[in-house]
Amino acid sequence: IKMSANLPFGFLEEVIDRIISDYPNSTSQLCIVTPNRRAQVFIKNYIQEKGISMMLPSLFSIDDFIHYLSPYTVFDNVDLCFELYIAYKDLEGEEAQSFELFMQWAAVLINDFNEIDMHLGDANAIFSYLSEDYALREWNLNRQDLSDFQKKYLAFFHKLNDYYQLFSQRLLSQNAAYTGLEYR
C-alpha cells in the first residue's frame, strides 16, 4: 500500500479504506493482524462510523494470531514454575534447593527464558556469555579461593543453558509452552 503523507487520517484508516475498495465482496476472507487488541477496536469503530455494512475480516492481535497458529497450550506461571522445578531437580539431584527457595528466583529465570525466545536469541550463546562474564568478575588476581556462595553461583551460571534446554524439552513434550517459546 502506498501511503500519502497529505491525507488527513491515519495509517489504519487508510488501510481499512483500501481493503474496502479492493475487496468489497470478500472482506470476510481476509485476516488483519494488529499490534494489539486496541487497534482492533479502532478498526471496528472506524467501519461503524463510515456506515458500511460488511462482514468484518478476521482480526487478531499478534499474540492472539501466534496462539491461533500454535499447537501448544501456554501454561500459566504456576504451572511453569512447577515444570521448571522438575527440570531443576533433574539436573541438581540431591543438591537442589527446596521448592520454597527455588520459587524466590524461578519467575525471574522463566522471564529471562521468555525474553530470549521472544527475540529469537541464541540461548546457548547468551548463557555462555553470562557465565564467562560472571567468572571474569569473580576472578581474583590475589589467587584467593572463591567462597562457597561464589562457587555455587558460578556453577548456577554454567548450568543456565542446561536448565533452559531441559525445561523447554519438558514443555514441548507436553505440547505446552510459555509465550516466548510459543513465538519461537
Short mmCIF file of N, CA and C in Angstrom, two decimals:
data_model
loop_
_atom_site.label_atom_id
_atom_site.label_comp_id
_atom_site.label_asym_id
_atom_site.label_seq_id
_atom_site.Cartn_x
_atom_site.Cartn_y
_atom_site.Cartn_z
N ILE A 1 0.85 -1.17 0.00
CA ILE A 1 0.00 0.00 0.00
C ILE A 1 0.89 1.23 0.00
N LYS A 2 0.64 2.10 -0.94
CA LYS A 2 1.39 3.35 -1.00
C LYS A 2 0.65 4.39 -0.15
N MET A 3 1.33 4.92 0.84
CA MET A 3 0.71 5.87 1.76
C MET A 3 1.00 7.31 1.32
N SER A 4 0.03 8.14 1.50
CA SER A 4 0.17 9.55 1.17
C SER A 4 0.31 10.36 2.45
N ALA A 5 1.34 11.18 2.53
CA ALA A 5 1.58 11.99 3.73
C ALA A 5 0.57 13.13 3.84
N ASN A 6 -0.14 13.44 2.75
CA ASN A 6 -1.07 14.57 2.76
C ASN A 6 -2.47 14.22 3.26
N LEU A 7 -2.73 12.95 3.49
CA LEU A 7 -4.07 12.56 3.92
C LEU A 7 -4.33 12.99 5.35
N PRO A 8 -5.57 13.40 5.64
CA PRO A 8 -5.88 13.90 6.98
C PRO A 8 -6.16 12.81 8.01
N PHE A 9 -6.05 11.53 7.62
CA PHE A 9 -6.31 10.48 8.60
C PHE A 9 -5.12 9.54 8.67
N GLY A 10 -5.15 8.64 9.60
CA GLY A 10 -4.01 7.81 9.90
C GLY A 10 -3.87 6.54 9.09
N PHE A 11 -2.87 5.84 9.43
CA PHE A 11 -2.48 4.61 8.74
C PHE A 11 -3.60 3.57 8.73
N LEU A 12 -4.17 3.28 9.90
CA LEU A 12 -5.21 2.25 9.96
C LEU A 12 -6.42 2.63 9.12
N GLU A 13 -6.79 3.89 9.15
CA GLU A 13 -7.94 4.33 8.35
C GLU A 13 -7.67 4.13 6.87
N GLU A 14 -6.48 4.45 6.44
CA GLU A 14 -6.14 4.28 5.03
C GLU A 14 -6.11 2.80 4.65
N VAL A 15 -5.60 1.97 5.54
CA VAL A 15 -5.59 0.53 5.27
C VAL A 15 -7.01 0.00 5.15
N ILE A 16 -7.88 0.38 6.07
CA ILE A 16 -9.27 -0.09 6.04
C ILE A 16 -9.97 0.41 4.77
N ASP A 17 -9.78 1.67 4.43
CA ASP A 17 -10.37 2.19 3.19
C ASP A 17 -9.89 1.41 1.97
N ARG A 18 -8.63 1.07 1.95
CA ARG A 18 -8.05 0.31 0.83
C ARG A 18 -8.63 -1.10 0.78
N ILE A 19 -8.79 -1.71 1.94
CA ILE A 19 -9.37 -3.06 1.99
C ILE A 19 -10.81 -3.03 1.48
N ILE A 20 -11.56 -2.03 1.91
CA ILE A 20 -12.96 -1.91 1.49
C ILE A 20 -13.06 -1.70 -0.02
N SER A 21 -12.16 -0.89 -0.57
CA SER A 21 -12.23 -0.64 -2.01
C SER A 21 -11.68 -1.80 -2.84
N ASP A 22 -10.65 -2.47 -2.35
CA ASP A 22 -10.04 -3.56 -3.13
C ASP A 22 -10.75 -4.90 -2.96
N TYR A 23 -11.41 -5.10 -1.85
CA TYR A 23 -12.06 -6.38 -1.56
C TYR A 23 -13.49 -6.18 -1.07
N PRO A 24 -14.32 -5.50 -1.85
CA PRO A 24 -15.65 -5.14 -1.36
C PRO A 24 -16.55 -6.34 -1.04
N ASN A 25 -16.35 -7.45 -1.70
CA ASN A 25 -17.23 -8.61 -1.50
C ASN A 25 -16.54 -9.78 -0.81
N SER A 26 -15.30 -9.57 -0.38
CA SER A 26 -14.59 -10.71 0.21
C SER A 26 -13.84 -10.34 1.49
N THR A 27 -14.30 -9.31 2.17
CA THR A 27 -13.61 -8.90 3.39
C THR A 27 -13.63 -9.99 4.46
N SER A 28 -14.66 -10.82 4.46
CA SER A 28 -14.74 -11.88 5.47
C SER A 28 -13.67 -12.95 5.27
N GLN A 29 -13.05 -12.96 4.10
CA GLN A 29 -12.00 -13.94 3.81
C GLN A 29 -10.61 -13.41 4.18
N LEU A 30 -10.55 -12.18 4.65
CA LEU A 30 -9.27 -11.56 4.99
C LEU A 30 -8.96 -11.72 6.47
N CYS A 31 -7.70 -11.57 6.78
CA CYS A 31 -7.23 -11.61 8.17
C CYS A 31 -6.33 -10.39 8.37
N ILE A 32 -6.63 -9.63 9.40
CA ILE A 32 -5.80 -8.47 9.73
C ILE A 32 -5.15 -8.73 11.08
N VAL A 33 -3.83 -8.64 11.11
CA VAL A 33 -3.08 -8.83 12.34
C VAL A 33 -2.60 -7.46 12.80
N THR A 34 -2.97 -7.11 14.03
CA THR A 34 -2.63 -5.80 14.58
C THR A 34 -1.64 -5.96 15.73
N PRO A 35 -0.97 -4.89 16.11
CA PRO A 35 -0.01 -4.99 17.22
C PRO A 35 -0.67 -5.32 18.55
N ASN A 36 -1.94 -4.93 18.70
CA ASN A 36 -2.64 -5.16 19.98
C ASN A 36 -4.14 -5.17 19.72
N ARG A 37 -4.89 -5.46 20.75
CA ARG A 37 -6.35 -5.53 20.62
C ARG A 37 -6.98 -4.14 20.51
N ARG A 38 -6.31 -3.15 21.01
CA ARG A 38 -6.85 -1.79 20.94
C ARG A 38 -7.03 -1.35 19.49
N ALA A 39 -6.09 -1.72 18.63
CA ALA A 39 -6.19 -1.37 17.21
C ALA A 39 -7.42 -2.02 16.58
N GLN A 40 -7.79 -3.20 17.06
CA GLN A 40 -8.98 -3.87 16.52
C GLN A 40 -10.25 -3.09 16.86
N VAL A 41 -10.30 -2.57 18.06
CA VAL A 41 -11.45 -1.75 18.47
C VAL A 41 -11.53 -0.52 17.57
N PHE A 42 -10.39 0.09 17.31
CA PHE A 42 -10.35 1.26 16.43
C PHE A 42 -10.87 0.90 15.03
N ILE A 43 -10.44 -0.24 14.51
CA ILE A 43 -10.87 -0.68 13.18
C ILE A 43 -12.39 -0.86 13.14
N LYS A 44 -12.92 -1.56 14.13
CA LYS A 44 -14.37 -1.80 14.19
C LYS A 44 -15.13 -0.48 14.29
N ASN A 45 -14.66 0.42 15.13
CA ASN A 45 -15.33 1.72 15.28
C ASN A 45 -15.27 2.52 14.00
N TYR A 46 -14.14 2.49 13.30
CA TYR A 46 -13.99 3.24 12.06
C TYR A 46 -14.97 2.73 11.00
N ILE A 47 -15.08 1.41 10.89
CA ILE A 47 -16.01 0.82 9.91
C ILE A 47 -17.45 1.19 10.27
N GLN A 48 -17.77 1.16 11.55
CA GLN A 48 -19.12 1.51 12.00
C GLN A 48 -19.41 2.99 11.73
N GLU A 49 -18.44 3.86 12.00
CA GLU A 49 -18.61 5.30 11.76
C GLU A 49 -18.83 5.60 10.28
N LYS A 50 -18.20 4.82 9.42
CA LYS A 50 -18.37 5.03 7.97
C LYS A 50 -19.72 4.52 7.49
N GLY A 51 -20.43 3.78 8.34
CA GLY A 51 -21.76 3.28 7.98
C GLY A 51 -21.73 2.17 6.96
N ILE A 52 -20.65 1.44 6.91
CA ILE A 52 -20.52 0.36 5.94
C ILE A 52 -20.99 -0.94 6.58
N SER A 53 -21.92 -1.61 5.90
CA SER A 53 -22.32 -2.91 6.42
C SER A 53 -21.56 -3.96 5.60
N MET A 54 -20.78 -4.71 6.30
CA MET A 54 -19.96 -5.73 5.65
C MET A 54 -19.57 -6.77 6.68
N MET A 55 -19.17 -7.91 6.21
CA MET A 55 -18.61 -8.92 7.10
C MET A 55 -17.19 -8.48 7.42
N LEU A 56 -16.90 -8.41 8.69
CA LEU A 56 -15.56 -7.99 9.10
C LEU A 56 -14.52 -9.04 8.75
N PRO A 57 -13.32 -8.59 8.43
CA PRO A 57 -12.24 -9.55 8.29
C PRO A 57 -11.93 -10.15 9.67
N SER A 58 -11.24 -11.26 9.69
CA SER A 58 -10.78 -11.80 10.97
C SER A 58 -9.76 -10.82 11.53
N LEU A 59 -9.89 -10.49 12.79
CA LEU A 59 -8.99 -9.56 13.45
C LEU A 59 -8.25 -10.28 14.57
N PHE A 60 -6.93 -10.18 14.55
CA PHE A 60 -6.09 -10.81 15.57
C PHE A 60 -5.04 -9.81 16.04
N SER A 61 -4.76 -9.83 17.34
CA SER A 61 -3.54 -9.18 17.81
C SER A 61 -2.40 -10.14 17.47
N ILE A 62 -1.19 -9.66 17.51
CA ILE A 62 -0.06 -10.55 17.21
C ILE A 62 -0.06 -11.73 18.17
N ASP A 63 -0.26 -11.46 19.46
CA ASP A 63 -0.28 -12.55 20.45
C ASP A 63 -1.37 -13.56 20.13
N ASP A 64 -2.57 -13.07 19.82
CA ASP A 64 -3.68 -13.96 19.51
C ASP A 64 -3.42 -14.76 18.24
N PHE A 65 -2.80 -14.13 17.26
CA PHE A 65 -2.51 -14.80 15.99
C PHE A 65 -1.49 -15.93 16.20
N ILE A 66 -0.45 -15.65 16.95
CA ILE A 66 0.54 -16.70 17.24
C ILE A 66 -0.13 -17.84 18.00
N HIS A 67 -0.95 -17.49 18.98
CA HIS A 67 -1.65 -18.51 19.76
C HIS A 67 -2.59 -19.32 18.86
N TYR A 68 -3.24 -18.67 17.94
CA TYR A 68 -4.16 -19.34 17.00
C TYR A 68 -3.39 -20.34 16.13
N LEU A 69 -2.21 -19.98 15.69
CA LEU A 69 -1.42 -20.85 14.82
C LEU A 69 -0.68 -21.95 15.57
N SER A 70 -0.42 -21.71 16.82
CA SER A 70 0.43 -22.61 17.62
C SER A 70 -0.31 -23.87 18.05
N PRO A 71 0.39 -25.00 18.02
CA PRO A 71 -0.21 -26.23 18.53
C PRO A 71 -0.05 -26.38 20.05
N TYR A 72 0.57 -25.40 20.70
CA TYR A 72 0.91 -25.50 22.11
C TYR A 72 -0.11 -24.81 23.02
N THR A 73 -0.24 -25.36 24.21
CA THR A 73 -1.01 -24.73 25.27
C THR A 73 -0.04 -23.88 26.08
N VAL A 74 -0.37 -22.62 26.29
CA VAL A 74 0.51 -21.75 27.08
C VAL A 74 0.17 -21.96 28.55
N PHE A 75 1.18 -22.43 29.30
CA PHE A 75 1.00 -22.67 30.72
C PHE A 75 1.03 -21.34 31.48
N ASP A 76 0.31 -21.29 32.57
CA ASP A 76 0.37 -20.11 33.43
C ASP A 76 1.64 -20.18 34.28
N ASN A 77 1.93 -19.11 35.00
CA ASN A 77 3.19 -19.02 35.75
C ASN A 77 3.33 -20.09 36.81
N VAL A 78 2.25 -20.48 37.42
CA VAL A 78 2.34 -21.52 38.45
C VAL A 78 2.77 -22.85 37.83
N ASP A 79 2.12 -23.23 36.74
CA ASP A 79 2.49 -24.48 36.07
C ASP A 79 3.92 -24.42 35.54
N LEU A 80 4.31 -23.25 35.03
CA LEU A 80 5.68 -23.10 34.53
C LEU A 80 6.70 -23.28 35.65
N CYS A 81 6.39 -22.72 36.81
CA CYS A 81 7.30 -22.88 37.96
C CYS A 81 7.44 -24.34 38.36
N PHE A 82 6.34 -25.06 38.38
CA PHE A 82 6.41 -26.49 38.71
C PHE A 82 7.24 -27.26 37.68
N GLU A 83 7.03 -26.96 36.41
CA GLU A 83 7.78 -27.65 35.36
C GLU A 83 9.27 -27.30 35.43
N LEU A 84 9.57 -26.04 35.69
CA LEU A 84 10.98 -25.65 35.82
C LEU A 84 11.60 -26.32 37.04
N TYR A 85 10.85 -26.44 38.11
CA TYR A 85 11.39 -27.08 39.32
C TYR A 85 11.71 -28.55 39.05
N ILE A 86 10.87 -29.22 38.30
CA ILE A 86 11.16 -30.62 37.96
C ILE A 86 12.45 -30.71 37.14
N ALA A 87 12.60 -29.82 36.16
CA ALA A 87 13.82 -29.80 35.35
C ALA A 87 15.04 -29.48 36.23
N TYR A 88 14.87 -28.50 37.10
CA TYR A 88 15.93 -28.09 38.01
C TYR A 88 16.35 -29.27 38.91
N LYS A 89 15.37 -29.95 39.47
CA LYS A 89 15.68 -31.10 40.34
C LYS A 89 16.34 -32.23 39.56
N ASP A 90 15.93 -32.45 38.32
CA ASP A 90 16.56 -33.48 37.49
C ASP A 90 18.04 -33.18 37.29
N LEU A 91 18.38 -31.92 37.13
CA LEU A 91 19.77 -31.53 36.90
C LEU A 91 20.57 -31.45 38.20
N GLU A 92 19.95 -31.01 39.26
CA GLU A 92 20.67 -30.79 40.51
C GLU A 92 20.69 -32.00 41.44
N GLY A 93 19.72 -32.87 41.30
CA GLY A 93 19.65 -34.04 42.16
C GLY A 93 19.54 -33.66 43.63
N GLU A 94 20.40 -34.24 44.44
CA GLU A 94 20.38 -34.01 45.89
C GLU A 94 20.79 -32.58 46.27
N GLU A 95 21.44 -31.88 45.36
CA GLU A 95 21.91 -30.51 45.63
C GLU A 95 20.82 -29.46 45.40
N ALA A 96 19.67 -29.89 44.93
CA ALA A 96 18.58 -28.95 44.61
C ALA A 96 18.07 -28.26 45.86
N GLN A 97 17.74 -27.00 45.71
CA GLN A 97 17.14 -26.23 46.80
C GLN A 97 15.71 -26.70 47.02
N SER A 98 15.17 -26.34 48.16
CA SER A 98 13.76 -26.63 48.43
C SER A 98 12.90 -25.82 47.46
N PHE A 99 11.67 -26.25 47.29
CA PHE A 99 10.76 -25.55 46.39
C PHE A 99 10.55 -24.11 46.84
N GLU A 100 10.50 -23.87 48.15
CA GLU A 100 10.29 -22.52 48.67
C GLU A 100 11.44 -21.59 48.28
N LEU A 101 12.68 -22.07 48.39
CA LEU A 101 13.84 -21.24 47.99
C LEU A 101 13.88 -21.07 46.47
N PHE A 102 13.58 -22.15 45.78
CA PHE A 102 13.56 -22.12 44.32
C PHE A 102 12.57 -21.06 43.81
N MET A 103 11.40 -20.97 44.44
CA MET A 103 10.37 -20.04 44.00
C MET A 103 10.79 -18.58 44.13
N GLN A 104 11.81 -18.30 44.92
CA GLN A 104 12.27 -16.92 45.09
C GLN A 104 12.96 -16.39 43.83
N TRP A 105 13.48 -17.29 43.00
CA TRP A 105 14.17 -16.83 41.79
C TRP A 105 13.62 -17.44 40.51
N ALA A 106 12.71 -18.39 40.60
CA ALA A 106 12.20 -19.10 39.43
C ALA A 106 11.52 -18.18 38.42
N ALA A 107 10.68 -17.25 38.91
CA ALA A 107 9.95 -16.37 38.00
C ALA A 107 10.90 -15.50 37.17
N VAL A 108 12.00 -15.08 37.78
CA VAL A 108 12.99 -14.27 37.05
C VAL A 108 13.61 -15.09 35.93
N LEU A 109 13.94 -16.34 36.23
CA LEU A 109 14.55 -17.19 35.22
C LEU A 109 13.58 -17.49 34.08
N ILE A 110 12.33 -17.76 34.42
CA ILE A 110 11.33 -18.01 33.39
C ILE A 110 11.15 -16.77 32.52
N ASN A 111 11.15 -15.60 33.13
CA ASN A 111 11.05 -14.36 32.37
C ASN A 111 12.25 -14.19 31.43
N ASP A 112 13.44 -14.53 31.91
CA ASP A 112 14.63 -14.45 31.05
C ASP A 112 14.52 -15.40 29.87
N PHE A 113 14.07 -16.64 30.14
CA PHE A 113 13.86 -17.60 29.05
C PHE A 113 12.85 -17.05 28.05
N ASN A 114 11.78 -16.46 28.55
CA ASN A 114 10.75 -15.89 27.70
C ASN A 114 11.31 -14.78 26.82
N GLU A 115 12.10 -13.89 27.40
CA GLU A 115 12.69 -12.79 26.63
C GLU A 115 13.63 -13.30 25.54
N ILE A 116 14.42 -14.29 25.87
CA ILE A 116 15.34 -14.86 24.87
C ILE A 116 14.55 -15.42 23.70
N ASP A 117 13.50 -16.18 24.00
CA ASP A 117 12.73 -16.78 22.92
C ASP A 117 11.90 -15.76 22.15
N MET A 118 11.38 -14.76 22.83
CA MET A 118 10.59 -13.73 22.14
C MET A 118 11.43 -13.01 21.09
N HIS A 119 12.73 -12.88 21.36
CA HIS A 119 13.62 -12.18 20.45
C HIS A 119 14.47 -13.15 19.63
N LEU A 120 14.09 -14.44 19.66
CA LEU A 120 14.78 -15.49 18.91
C LEU A 120 16.28 -15.51 19.19
N GLY A 121 16.63 -15.27 20.45
CA GLY A 121 18.03 -15.26 20.84
C GLY A 121 18.62 -16.66 20.85
N ASP A 122 19.92 -16.72 20.74
CA ASP A 122 20.65 -17.98 20.83
C ASP A 122 20.93 -18.23 22.30
N ALA A 123 20.12 -19.05 22.93
CA ALA A 123 20.20 -19.27 24.37
C ALA A 123 21.58 -19.76 24.79
N ASN A 124 22.14 -20.68 24.05
CA ASN A 124 23.45 -21.22 24.41
C ASN A 124 24.50 -20.11 24.41
N ALA A 125 24.50 -19.28 23.40
CA ALA A 125 25.48 -18.19 23.31
C ALA A 125 25.26 -17.18 24.44
N ILE A 126 24.02 -16.84 24.71
CA ILE A 126 23.71 -15.86 25.75
C ILE A 126 24.15 -16.38 27.12
N PHE A 127 23.79 -17.62 27.43
CA PHE A 127 24.13 -18.17 28.73
C PHE A 127 25.63 -18.41 28.87
N SER A 128 26.28 -18.75 27.77
CA SER A 128 27.73 -18.90 27.80
C SER A 128 28.40 -17.56 28.10
N TYR A 129 27.91 -16.51 27.45
CA TYR A 129 28.44 -15.17 27.70
C TYR A 129 28.23 -14.75 29.15
N LEU A 130 27.02 -14.98 29.67
CA LEU A 130 26.73 -14.60 31.06
C LEU A 130 27.63 -15.35 32.04
N SER A 131 27.84 -16.61 31.77
CA SER A 131 28.68 -17.43 32.64
C SER A 131 30.13 -16.93 32.62
N GLU A 132 30.64 -16.64 31.44
CA GLU A 132 32.00 -16.13 31.32
C GLU A 132 32.13 -14.75 31.96
N ASP A 133 31.11 -13.92 31.78
CA ASP A 133 31.13 -12.59 32.38
C ASP A 133 31.19 -12.68 33.90
N TYR A 134 30.35 -13.55 34.47
CA TYR A 134 30.36 -13.69 35.92
C TYR A 134 31.71 -14.24 36.40
N ALA A 135 32.26 -15.21 35.68
CA ALA A 135 33.56 -15.78 36.06
C ALA A 135 34.65 -14.72 36.04
N LEU A 136 34.62 -13.85 35.03
CA LEU A 136 35.62 -12.78 34.95
C LEU A 136 35.46 -11.78 36.09
N ARG A 137 34.22 -11.47 36.45
CA ARG A 137 34.01 -10.53 37.55
C ARG A 137 34.47 -11.10 38.88
N GLU A 138 34.42 -12.40 39.02
CA GLU A 138 34.83 -13.03 40.27
C GLU A 138 36.32 -13.40 40.29
N TRP A 139 36.98 -13.24 39.15
CA TRP A 139 38.39 -13.59 39.04
C TRP A 139 39.18 -12.72 39.99
N ASN A 140 40.08 -13.33 40.72
CA ASN A 140 40.84 -12.62 41.73
C ASN A 140 42.32 -12.82 41.46
N LEU A 141 43.03 -11.73 41.21
CA LEU A 141 44.46 -11.82 40.93
C LEU A 141 45.27 -12.25 42.16
N ASN A 142 44.73 -12.07 43.34
CA ASN A 142 45.43 -12.47 44.56
C ASN A 142 45.32 -13.97 44.81
N ARG A 143 44.67 -14.67 43.89
CA ARG A 143 44.51 -16.13 43.96
C ARG A 143 43.78 -16.60 45.20
N GLN A 144 42.93 -15.76 45.73
CA GLN A 144 42.12 -16.20 46.85
C GLN A 144 41.03 -17.12 46.31
N ASP A 145 40.75 -18.16 47.07
CA ASP A 145 39.71 -19.09 46.66
C ASP A 145 38.35 -18.39 46.68
N LEU A 146 37.49 -18.84 45.79
CA LEU A 146 36.13 -18.33 45.80
C LEU A 146 35.41 -18.85 47.04
N SER A 147 34.51 -18.06 47.55
CA SER A 147 33.69 -18.51 48.68
C SER A 147 32.74 -19.60 48.18
N ASP A 148 32.13 -20.32 49.09
CA ASP A 148 31.18 -21.35 48.71
C ASP A 148 30.01 -20.75 47.93
N PHE A 149 29.56 -19.57 48.37
CA PHE A 149 28.47 -18.89 47.66
C PHE A 149 28.88 -18.56 46.23
N GLN A 150 30.10 -18.03 46.05
CA GLN A 150 30.58 -17.68 44.71
C GLN A 150 30.69 -18.92 43.83
N LYS A 151 31.15 -20.01 44.41
CA LYS A 151 31.28 -21.26 43.64
C LYS A 151 29.91 -21.76 43.20
N LYS A 152 28.94 -21.72 44.11
CA LYS A 152 27.59 -22.18 43.77
C LYS A 152 26.96 -21.28 42.72
N TYR A 153 27.18 -19.98 42.86
CA TYR A 153 26.62 -19.04 41.90
C TYR A 153 27.23 -19.23 40.52
N LEU A 154 28.54 -19.46 40.48
CA LEU A 154 29.22 -19.71 39.22
C LEU A 154 28.72 -21.01 38.59
N ALA A 155 28.54 -22.05 39.41
CA ALA A 155 28.00 -23.31 38.91
C ALA A 155 26.59 -23.11 38.35
N PHE A 156 25.81 -22.27 39.02
CA PHE A 156 24.46 -21.95 38.55
C PHE A 156 24.53 -21.32 37.15
N PHE A 157 25.42 -20.36 36.96
CA PHE A 157 25.55 -19.71 35.66
C PHE A 157 25.99 -20.70 34.59
N HIS A 158 26.85 -21.64 34.95
CA HIS A 158 27.30 -22.64 33.99
C HIS A 158 26.16 -23.56 33.55
N LYS A 159 25.14 -23.71 34.38
CA LYS A 159 24.04 -24.63 34.07
C LYS A 159 22.82 -23.94 33.48
N LEU A 160 22.85 -22.65 33.28
CA LEU A 160 21.67 -21.96 32.78
C LEU A 160 21.16 -22.54 31.47
N ASN A 161 22.06 -22.82 30.55
CA ASN A 161 21.61 -23.38 29.27
C ASN A 161 21.01 -24.77 29.47
N ASP A 162 21.58 -25.54 30.39
CA ASP A 162 21.02 -26.87 30.68
C ASP A 162 19.59 -26.75 31.22
N TYR A 163 19.38 -25.79 32.14
CA TYR A 163 18.04 -25.57 32.67
C TYR A 163 17.08 -25.19 31.54
N TYR A 164 17.54 -24.27 30.71
CA TYR A 164 16.72 -23.80 29.59
C TYR A 164 16.35 -24.95 28.67
N GLN A 165 17.34 -25.74 28.27
CA GLN A 165 17.10 -26.84 27.33
C GLN A 165 16.15 -27.89 27.91
N LEU A 166 16.41 -28.32 29.13
CA LEU A 166 15.57 -29.35 29.74
C LEU A 166 14.15 -28.83 30.00
N PHE A 167 14.05 -27.62 30.47
CA PHE A 167 12.74 -27.00 30.72
C PHE A 167 11.95 -26.92 29.42
N SER A 168 12.57 -26.42 28.36
CA SER A 168 11.89 -26.31 27.06
C SER A 168 11.47 -27.68 26.54
N GLN A 169 12.36 -28.65 26.65
CA GLN A 169 12.03 -30.00 26.18
C GLN A 169 10.85 -30.59 26.95
N ARG A 170 10.84 -30.37 28.27
CA ARG A 170 9.74 -30.88 29.10
C ARG A 170 8.41 -30.28 28.63
N LEU A 171 8.42 -28.97 28.41
CA LEU A 171 7.18 -28.31 27.99
C LEU A 171 6.73 -28.80 26.62
N LEU A 172 7.65 -28.81 25.68
CA LEU A 172 7.28 -29.19 24.31
C LEU A 172 6.81 -30.64 24.24
N SER A 173 7.36 -31.49 25.08
CA SER A 173 6.92 -32.90 25.09
C SER A 173 5.48 -33.03 25.57
N GLN A 174 4.98 -32.01 26.24
CA GLN A 174 3.59 -31.98 26.72
C GLN A 174 2.70 -31.09 25.84
N ASN A 175 3.25 -30.68 24.68
CA ASN A 175 2.57 -29.72 23.80
C ASN A 175 2.20 -28.46 24.57
N ALA A 176 3.12 -28.01 25.40
CA ALA A 176 2.93 -26.82 26.21
C ALA A 176 4.09 -25.86 25.96
N ALA A 177 3.91 -24.62 26.38
CA ALA A 177 4.94 -23.60 26.19
C ALA A 177 4.65 -22.41 27.09
N TYR A 178 5.59 -21.49 27.15
CA TYR A 178 5.36 -20.16 27.66
C TYR A 178 5.30 -19.28 26.43
N THR A 179 4.91 -18.05 26.56
CA THR A 179 4.65 -17.20 25.39
C THR A 179 5.85 -17.12 24.44
N GLY A 180 7.05 -16.89 24.98
CA GLY A 180 8.22 -16.77 24.12
C GLY A 180 8.52 -18.05 23.36
N LEU A 181 8.37 -19.17 24.01
CA LEU A 181 8.61 -20.47 23.36
C LEU A 181 7.55 -20.71 22.28
N GLU A 182 6.34 -20.29 22.53
CA GLU A 182 5.30 -20.39 21.53
C GLU A 182 5.65 -19.52 20.32
N TYR A 183 6.16 -18.32 20.55
CA TYR A 183 6.59 -17.46 19.45
C TYR A 183 7.73 -18.09 18.67
N ARG A 184 8.70 -18.65 19.37
CA ARG A 184 9.85 -19.27 18.69
C ARG A 184 9.35 -20.35 17.76
#
